Amino acid sequence: MGRWSQRLAMPFLEFAGVPSRGRVLDAGCGTGSLTLPLAAHQGLEAIDAVDFAEDFVAALRGRTNDPRIRARQGDVCALPYEAASFEAVYSLLVLHFVSDADRAIAEMHRVLRPGALAAATVWASGGMPSWRLFWDTVLLHEPTAEAIAPVRRPLTSAGELRMAFERAGFMHVVETRLTISMDYADFDDFWHPTAYGQGRFGAFFDALPEKNRDRLRDAVKAAYCAGEREGPRSFPSTALAVRCIA
Ligand SMILES: C[S@@+](CC[C@H](N)C(=O)[O-])C[C@H]1O[C@@H](n2cnc3c(N)ncnc32)[C@H](O)[C@@H]1O
């Protein structure tokens, strides 16, 4: 987990900014792609991190012995913190997966001190050409994969994130686009994590007859290579981000 979120974390923090001191929260921390870069800011006195998934929280705890980091299991829609506790709250690639994003954003507002910073980012709808290439090819050859294909998620079109934070009462909401490069060393680097990973496609692929698996792999490889020699490829990928003041 976290290959691309680690890469997005830096431009996200540059856009959002980090307070010079105080206590901050990573809401939906996963395994810590944002929590750990936050800890590089030595002036911060406490870095809280919360995620629904206990195993991710455990993985984050295993990645750091920084005493300022306090990771715990919890729901971003009912943050387990007192009101007005933080100088900043961040959310990296979480809000488009949350069942009630408005509730989560209201919770971000509640736990911030007045005048403190909130920032969030989500992948933009259509912003990941490598996924488009992958899924277009899969669906052409295995139409039943429609049942597991990614759907358009809330907050992923321009303006939606900004409006959601404005609705929650945040001020000075600024939305931008952040673009990172998704780089693959070769086709296997592109194919393996998805085809043999723990995600829904991994299970779907595993259940296919061998000849379908071979045909699908060859088709995705042909799309990846696009008539050129097999080798490294880079796909610019775009996220939407907001920063604002409580
Ligand atoms: C794509 S991951 C991003 C994780 C991390 N921020 C990163 O960028 O690596 C989405 C995360 O949101 C968490 N999540 C989804 N809904 C949540 C909720 N209601 N409360 C807390 N965490 C939630 C998931 O458990 C997962 O760790």
mmCIF file of C-alpha atoms and ligand atoms in Angstrom:
data_model
loop_
_atom_site.group_PDB
_atom_site.id
_atom_site.type_symbol
_atom_site.label_atom_id
_atom_site.label_comp_id
_atom_site.label_asym_id
_atom_site.label_seq_id
_atom_site.Cartn_x
_atom_site.Cartn_y
_atom_site.Cartn_z
ATOM 1 C CA MET A 1 0.000 0.000 0.000
ATOM 2 C CA GLY A 2 1.030 3.566 -0.516
ATOM 3 C CA ARG A 3 3.301 3.548 -3.552
ATOM 4 C CA TRP A 4 1.499 6.481 -5.169
ATOM 5 C CA SER A 5 0.141 8.094 -2.027
ATOM 6 C CA GLN A 6 3.712 8.449 -0.756
ATOM 7 C CA ARG A 7 4.558 10.250 -3.966
ATOM 8 C CA LEU A 8 1.473 12.484 -3.734
ATOM 9 C CA ALA A 9 2.112 13.314 -0.064
ATOM 10 C CA MET A 10 4.958 15.756 -0.803
ATOM 11 C CA PRO A 11 3.220 18.045 -3.320
ATOM 12 C CA PHE A 12 0.087 17.815 -1.145
ATOM 13 C CA LEU A 13 1.936 19.054 1.939
ATOM 14 C CA GLU A 14 3.691 21.756 -0.103
ATOM 15 C CA PHE A 15 0.295 22.987 -1.303
ATOM 16 C CA ALA A 16 -1.409 22.672 2.095
ATOM 17 C CA GLY A 17 1.371 23.941 4.335
ATOM 18 C CA VAL A 18 2.297 22.664 7.806
ATOM 19 C CA PRO A 19 2.022 24.706 11.005
ATOM 20 C CA SER A 20 5.357 25.500 12.613
ATOM 21 C CA ARG A 21 4.194 23.949 15.905
ATOM 22 C CA GLY A 22 1.245 22.352 17.655
ATOM 23 C CA ARG A 23 -0.805 19.176 17.196
ATOM 24 C CA VAL A 24 -1.962 17.877 13.785
ATOM 25 C CA LEU A 25 -4.135 14.988 12.588
ATOM 26 C CA ASP A 26 -3.861 12.610 9.622
ATOM 27 C CA ALA A 27 -7.504 11.541 9.091
ATOM 28 C CA GLY A 28 -7.579 8.202 7.256
ATOM 29 C CA CYS A 29 -3.870 7.555 7.736
ATOM 30 C CA GLY A 30 -3.657 4.076 6.167
ATOM 31 C CA THR A 31 -0.109 2.836 6.749
ATOM 32 C CA GLY A 32 1.248 6.357 7.173
ATOM 33 C CA SER A 33 2.103 7.778 3.733
ATOM 34 C CA LEU A 34 1.299 11.238 5.075
ATOM 35 C CA THR A 35 1.868 10.709 8.807
ATOM 36 C CA LEU A 36 5.579 9.973 8.356
ATOM 37 C CA PRO A 37 6.339 13.033 6.158
ATOM 38 C CA LEU A 38 4.465 15.137 8.740
ATOM 39 C CA ALA A 39 6.849 13.816 11.381
ATOM 40 C CA ALA A 40 9.730 15.354 9.421
ATOM 41 C CA HIS A 41 8.395 18.711 10.690
ATOM 42 C CA GLN A 42 10.310 18.854 13.958
ATOM 43 C CA GLY A 43 8.321 21.763 15.394
ATOM 44 C CA LEU A 44 5.121 19.706 15.576
ATOM 45 C CA GLU A 45 4.490 18.553 19.115
ATOM 46 C CA ALA A 46 1.980 15.765 18.385
ATOM 47 C CA ILE A 47 0.899 13.935 15.221
ATOM 48 C CA ASP A 48 -2.308 11.967 15.629
ATOM 49 C CA ALA A 49 -3.310 9.434 12.995
ATOM 50 C CA VAL A 50 -6.619 7.614 12.701
ATOM 51 C CA ASP A 51 -7.916 4.945 10.338
ATOM 52 C CA PHE A 52 -10.849 2.542 10.219
ATOM 53 C CA ALA A 53 -8.591 -0.425 9.458
ATOM 54 C CA GLU A 54 -6.866 -1.813 12.547
ATOM 55 C CA ASP A 55 -4.246 -3.636 10.435
ATOM 56 C CA PHE A 56 -3.201 -0.383 8.735
ATOM 57 C CA VAL A 57 -2.939 1.320 12.118
ATOM 58 C CA ALA A 58 -0.773 -1.559 13.341
ATOM 59 C CA ALA A 59 1.415 -1.306 10.223
ATOM 60 C CA LEU A 60 1.911 2.419 10.811
ATOM 61 C CA ARG A 61 2.848 1.803 14.457
ATOM 62 C CA GLY A 62 5.404 -0.729 13.212
ATOM 63 C CA ARG A 63 6.956 1.841 10.860
ATOM 64 C CA THR A 64 7.864 4.455 13.464
ATOM 65 C CA ASN A 65 9.081 4.908 17.004
ATOM 66 C CA ASP A 66 8.563 8.676 16.961
ATOM 67 C CA PRO A 67 6.886 9.367 20.332
ATOM 68 C CA ARG A 68 4.936 12.285 18.817
ATOM 69 C CA ILE A 69 2.962 9.899 16.540
ATOM 70 C CA ARG A 70 -0.190 8.446 18.128
ATOM 71 C CA ALA A 71 -2.012 6.116 15.752
ATOM 72 C CA ARG A 72 -5.407 4.670 16.627
ATOM 73 C CA GLN A 73 -8.357 2.914 15.059
ATOM 74 C CA GLY A 74 -11.377 5.140 14.473
ATOM 75 C CA ASP A 75 -13.919 6.547 12.052
ATOM 76 C CA VAL A 76 -13.324 9.857 10.284
ATOM 77 C CA CYS A 77 -17.110 10.378 10.437
ATOM 78 C CA ALA A 78 -16.953 10.342 14.255
ATOM 79 C CA LEU A 79 -13.423 11.471 15.048
ATOM 80 C CA PRO A 80 -12.337 10.268 18.497
ATOM 81 C CA TYR A 81 -10.958 13.675 19.537
ATOM 82 C CA GLU A 82 -12.210 16.677 21.504
ATOM 83 C CA ALA A 83 -13.426 19.774 19.672
ATOM 84 C CA ALA A 84 -10.805 22.431 18.836
ATOM 85 C CA SER A 85 -7.858 20.050 19.408
ATOM 86 C CA PHE A 86 -5.722 20.563 16.292
ATOM 87 C CA GLU A 87 -3.738 23.195 14.403
ATOM 88 C CA ALA A 88 -4.201 21.240 11.166
ATOM 89 C CA VAL A 89 -6.117 18.237 9.852
ATOM 90 C CA TYR A 90 -5.084 16.454 6.652
ATOM 91 C CA SER A 91 -6.787 13.780 4.608
ATOM 92 C CA LEU A 92 -4.849 12.053 1.814
ATOM 93 C CA LEU A 93 -6.892 9.952 -0.652
ATOM 94 C CA VAL A 94 -9.669 9.174 1.841
ATOM 95 C CA LEU A 95 -12.762 11.343 1.390
ATOM 96 C CA HIS A 96 -13.838 9.745 -1.931
ATOM 97 C CA PHE A 97 -13.974 6.367 -0.150
ATOM 98 C CA VAL A 98 -15.904 7.501 2.916
ATOM 99 C CA SER A 99 -19.613 6.639 3.009
ATOM 100 C CA ASP A 100 -20.604 10.103 4.323
ATOM 101 C CA ALA A 101 -17.939 12.587 3.236
ATOM 102 C CA ASP A 102 -19.979 15.609 4.389
ATOM 103 C CA ARG A 103 -20.030 14.129 7.883
ATOM 104 C CA ALA A 104 -16.260 13.508 7.758
ATOM 105 C CA ILE A 105 -15.597 17.099 6.620
ATOM 106 C CA ALA A 106 -17.854 18.429 9.406
ATOM 107 C CA GLU A 107 -15.804 16.358 11.850
ATOM 108 C CA MET A 108 -12.577 17.837 10.458
ATOM 109 C CA HIS A 109 -14.074 21.270 11.160
ATOM 110 C CA ARG A 110 -15.146 20.315 14.709
ATOM 111 C CA VAL A 111 -11.709 19.118 15.828
ATOM 112 C CA LEU A 112 -9.865 22.180 14.478
ATOM 113 C CA ARG A 113 -9.194 25.315 16.476
ATOM 114 C CA PRO A 114 -10.800 28.401 14.890
ATOM 115 C CA GLY A 115 -8.404 29.710 12.251
ATOM 116 C CA ALA A 116 -6.625 26.356 11.902
ATOM 117 C CA LEU A 117 -5.898 24.563 8.619
ATOM 118 C CA ALA A 118 -7.710 21.733 6.820
ATOM 119 C CA ALA A 119 -6.485 20.104 3.627
ATOM 120 C CA ALA A 120 -7.654 17.120 1.621
ATOM 121 C CA THR A 121 -6.922 15.450 -1.686
ATOM 122 C CA VAL A 122 -8.619 12.796 -3.846
ATOM 123 C CA TRP A 123 -7.727 11.328 -7.229
ATOM 124 C CA ALA A 124 -9.471 13.302 -9.979
ATOM 125 C CA SER A 125 -12.111 11.500 -12.013
ATOM 126 C CA GLY A 126 -10.341 10.424 -15.212
ATOM 127 C CA GLY A 127 -7.052 11.580 -13.697
ATOM 128 C CA MET A 128 -5.291 8.225 -13.840
ATOM 129 C CA PRO A 129 -4.558 7.282 -17.462
ATOM 130 C CA SER A 130 -2.784 4.086 -16.414
ATOM 131 C CA TRP A 131 -6.024 2.862 -14.815
ATOM 132 C CA ARG A 132 -8.028 3.883 -17.894
ATOM 133 C CA LEU A 133 -5.665 1.920 -20.119
ATOM 134 C CA PHE A 134 -5.866 -1.075 -17.786
ATOM 135 C CA TRP A 135 -9.630 -1.141 -17.270
ATOM 136 C CA ASP A 136 -10.573 -0.320 -20.879
ATOM 137 C CA THR A 137 -8.511 -3.304 -21.979
ATOM 138 C CA VAL A 138 -9.833 -5.618 -19.266
ATOM 139 C CA LEU A 139 -13.466 -4.739 -20.009
ATOM 140 C CA LEU A 140 -12.981 -5.244 -23.735
ATOM 141 C CA HIS A 141 -11.736 -8.791 -23.195
ATOM 142 C CA GLU A 142 -13.617 -9.769 -20.018
ATOM 143 C CA PRO A 143 -16.932 -7.873 -19.934
ATOM 144 C CA THR A 144 -17.966 -9.585 -16.673
ATOM 145 C CA ALA A 145 -15.259 -7.526 -14.965
ATOM 146 C CA GLU A 146 -17.768 -4.648 -15.143
ATOM 147 C CA ALA A 147 -19.030 -5.829 -11.750
ATOM 148 C CA ILE A 148 -15.677 -4.999 -10.141
ATOM 149 C CA ALA A 149 -14.589 -2.056 -12.317
ATOM 150 C CA PRO A 150 -13.972 1.240 -10.518
ATOM 151 C CA VAL A 151 -16.964 3.562 -10.433
ATOM 152 C CA ARG A 152 -16.856 7.354 -10.447
ATOM 153 C CA ARG A 153 -16.538 8.423 -6.848
ATOM 154 C CA PRO A 154 -17.951 11.505 -5.110
ATOM 155 C CA LEU A 155 -15.809 14.646 -4.839
ATOM 156 C CA THR A 156 -13.607 13.629 -7.771
ATOM 157 C CA SER A 157 -14.754 16.275 -10.280
ATOM 158 C CA ALA A 158 -13.399 19.825 -10.316
ATOM 159 C CA GLY A 159 -15.187 22.036 -7.777
ATOM 160 C CA GLU A 160 -16.852 19.249 -5.747
ATOM 161 C CA LEU A 161 -14.221 19.163 -3.022
ATOM 162 C CA ARG A 162 -14.201 22.978 -2.759
ATOM 163 C CA MET A 163 -17.992 23.132 -2.471
ATOM 164 C CA ALA A 164 -18.085 20.378 0.164
ATOM 165 C CA PHE A 165 -15.608 22.259 2.389
ATOM 166 C CA GLU A 166 -17.490 25.534 1.861
ATOM 167 C CA ARG A 167 -20.775 23.807 2.818
ATOM 168 C CA ALA A 168 -19.125 22.658 6.055
ATOM 169 C CA GLY A 169 -18.333 26.281 6.962
ATOM 170 C CA PHE A 170 -14.640 26.424 6.048
ATOM 171 C CA MET A 171 -13.263 29.772 4.841
ATOM 172 C CA HIS A 172 -10.779 30.739 2.132
ATOM 173 C CA VAL A 173 -11.180 27.390 0.368
ATOM 174 C CA VAL A 174 -8.589 27.022 -2.405
ATOM 175 C CA GLU A 175 -8.776 24.079 -4.809
ATOM 176 C CA THR A 176 -5.942 22.979 -7.041
ATOM 177 C CA ARG A 177 -4.768 20.046 -9.138
ATOM 178 C CA LEU A 178 -1.678 18.079 -8.158
ATOM 179 C CA THR A 179 -0.006 15.898 -10.763
ATOM 180 C CA ILE A 180 2.450 13.108 -10.039
ATOM 181 C CA SER A 181 4.152 10.678 -12.357
ATOM 182 C CA MET A 182 3.223 7.022 -11.942
ATOM 183 C CA ASP A 183 6.424 5.335 -13.135
ATOM 184 C CA TYR A 184 6.756 1.646 -13.951
ATOM 185 C CA ALA A 185 10.088 -0.094 -14.515
ATOM 186 C CA ASP A 186 8.531 -2.478 -17.039
ATOM 187 C CA PHE A 187 5.276 -4.284 -17.832
ATOM 188 C CA ASP A 188 5.600 -6.704 -14.925
ATOM 189 C CA ASP A 189 5.898 -3.770 -12.536
ATOM 190 C CA PHE A 190 2.627 -2.462 -13.982
ATOM 191 C CA TRP A 191 0.815 -5.805 -14.118
ATOM 192 C CA HIS A 192 1.875 -7.804 -11.078
ATOM 193 C CA PRO A 193 0.638 -5.622 -8.194
ATOM 194 C CA THR A 194 -2.863 -5.549 -9.680
ATOM 195 C CA ALA A 195 -3.142 -9.039 -11.177
ATOM 196 C CA TYR A 196 -1.652 -10.821 -8.183
ATOM 197 C CA GLY A 197 -2.554 -8.324 -5.445
ATOM 198 C CA GLN A 198 -5.220 -8.582 -2.766
ATOM 199 C CA GLY A 199 -7.657 -6.235 -4.515
ATOM 200 C CA ARG A 200 -10.863 -7.244 -6.260
ATOM 201 C CA PHE A 201 -9.163 -7.602 -9.631
ATOM 202 C CA GLY A 202 -6.651 -10.065 -8.153
ATOM 203 C CA ALA A 203 -9.483 -12.389 -7.072
ATOM 204 C CA PHE A 204 -11.313 -11.938 -10.402
ATOM 205 C CA PHE A 205 -8.166 -12.711 -12.404
ATOM 206 C CA ASP A 206 -7.314 -15.704 -10.274
ATOM 207 C CA ALA A 207 -10.755 -17.238 -10.942
ATOM 208 C CA LEU A 208 -10.427 -16.981 -14.756
ATOM 209 C CA PRO A 209 -9.546 -20.060 -16.853
ATOM 210 C CA GLU A 210 -5.833 -20.138 -17.713
ATOM 211 C CA LYS A 211 -6.371 -19.338 -21.407
ATOM 212 C CA ASN A 212 -8.409 -16.232 -20.485
ATOM 213 C CA ARG A 213 -5.709 -15.149 -18.060
ATOM 214 C CA ASP A 214 -3.028 -15.486 -20.740
ATOM 215 C CA ARG A 215 -5.156 -13.641 -23.313
ATOM 216 C CA LEU A 216 -5.903 -10.830 -20.897
ATOM 217 C CA ARG A 217 -2.299 -10.429 -19.829
ATOM 218 C CA ASP A 218 -1.187 -10.267 -23.485
ATOM 219 C CA ALA A 219 -3.869 -7.675 -24.259
ATOM 220 C CA VAL A 220 -2.927 -5.440 -21.322
ATOM 221 C CA LYS A 221 0.736 -5.816 -22.250
ATOM 222 C CA ALA A 222 0.001 -4.734 -25.830
ATOM 223 C CA ALA A 223 -1.873 -1.667 -24.504
ATOM 224 C CA TYR A 224 0.974 -0.845 -22.103
ATOM 225 C CA CYS A 225 3.580 -1.136 -24.854
ATOM 226 C CA ALA A 226 1.434 0.776 -27.394
ATOM 227 C CA GLY A 227 3.499 -0.502 -30.294
ATOM 228 C CA GLU A 228 6.839 0.424 -28.721
ATOM 229 C CA ARG A 229 9.464 -1.780 -27.060
ATOM 230 C CA GLU A 230 8.559 -3.162 -23.648
ATOM 231 C CA GLY A 231 10.246 -1.174 -20.865
ATOM 232 C CA PRO A 232 9.704 1.728 -18.506
ATOM 233 C CA ARG A 233 6.629 3.919 -18.854
ATOM 234 C CA SER A 234 5.380 6.980 -16.980
ATOM 235 C CA PHE A 235 1.777 8.103 -16.640
ATOM 236 C CA PRO A 236 1.034 11.601 -15.311
ATOM 237 C CA SER A 237 -1.800 11.272 -12.790
ATOM 238 C CA THR A 238 -3.857 14.047 -11.296
ATOM 239 C CA ALA A 239 -5.460 14.624 -7.914
ATOM 240 C CA LEU A 240 -7.722 17.435 -6.777
ATOM 241 C CA ALA A 241 -6.783 19.108 -3.501
ATOM 242 C CA VAL A 242 -8.221 21.769 -1.219
ATOM 243 C CA ARG A 243 -6.809 23.781 1.626
ATOM 244 C CA CYS A 244 -8.889 26.066 3.827
ATOM 245 C CA ILE A 245 -9.328 27.635 7.236
ATOM 246 C CA ALA A 246 -11.739 26.585 9.998
HETATM 247 C C1 LIG B 1 -6.593 4.887 -0.326
HETATM 248 S S1 LIG B 1 -6.382 4.661 1.393
HETATM 249 C C2 LIG B 1 -5.354 6.066 1.790
HETATM 250 C C3 LIG B 1 -4.613 5.853 3.066
HETATM 251 C C4 LIG B 1 -3.514 6.878 3.362
HETATM 252 N N1 LIG B 1 -4.063 8.193 3.631
HETATM 253 C C5 LIG B 1 -2.554 6.921 2.191
HETATM 254 O O1 LIG B 1 -2.668 7.858 1.409
HETATM 255 O O2 LIG B 1 -1.735 6.007 2.057
HETATM 256 C C6 LIG B 1 -7.955 5.092 2.077
HETATM 257 C C7 LIG B 1 -7.979 4.920 3.588
HETATM 258 O O3 LIG B 1 -9.188 5.437 4.105
HETATM 259 C C8 LIG B 1 -9.545 4.626 5.204
HETATM 260 N N2 LIG B 1 -10.958 4.865 5.484
HETATM 261 C C9 LIG B 1 -12.020 4.726 4.656
HETATM 262 N N3 LIG B 1 -13.157 5.078 5.288
HETATM 263 C C10 LIG B 1 -12.798 5.460 6.547
HETATM 264 C C11 LIG B 1 -13.521 5.927 7.681
HETATM 265 N N4 LIG B 1 -14.849 6.095 7.657
HETATM 266 N N5 LIG B 1 -12.828 6.223 8.796
HETATM 267 C C12 LIG B 1 -11.482 6.066 8.854
HETATM 268 N N6 LIG B 1 -10.746 5.630 7.801
HETATM 269 C C13 LIG B 1 -11.405 5.323 6.667
HETATM 270 C C14 LIG B 1 -9.222 3.222 4.729
HETATM 271 O O4 LIG B 1 -9.145 2.295 5.802
HETATM 272 C C15 LIG B 1 -7.898 3.473 4.026
HETATM 273 O O5 LIG B 1 -6.811 3.339 4.906
#
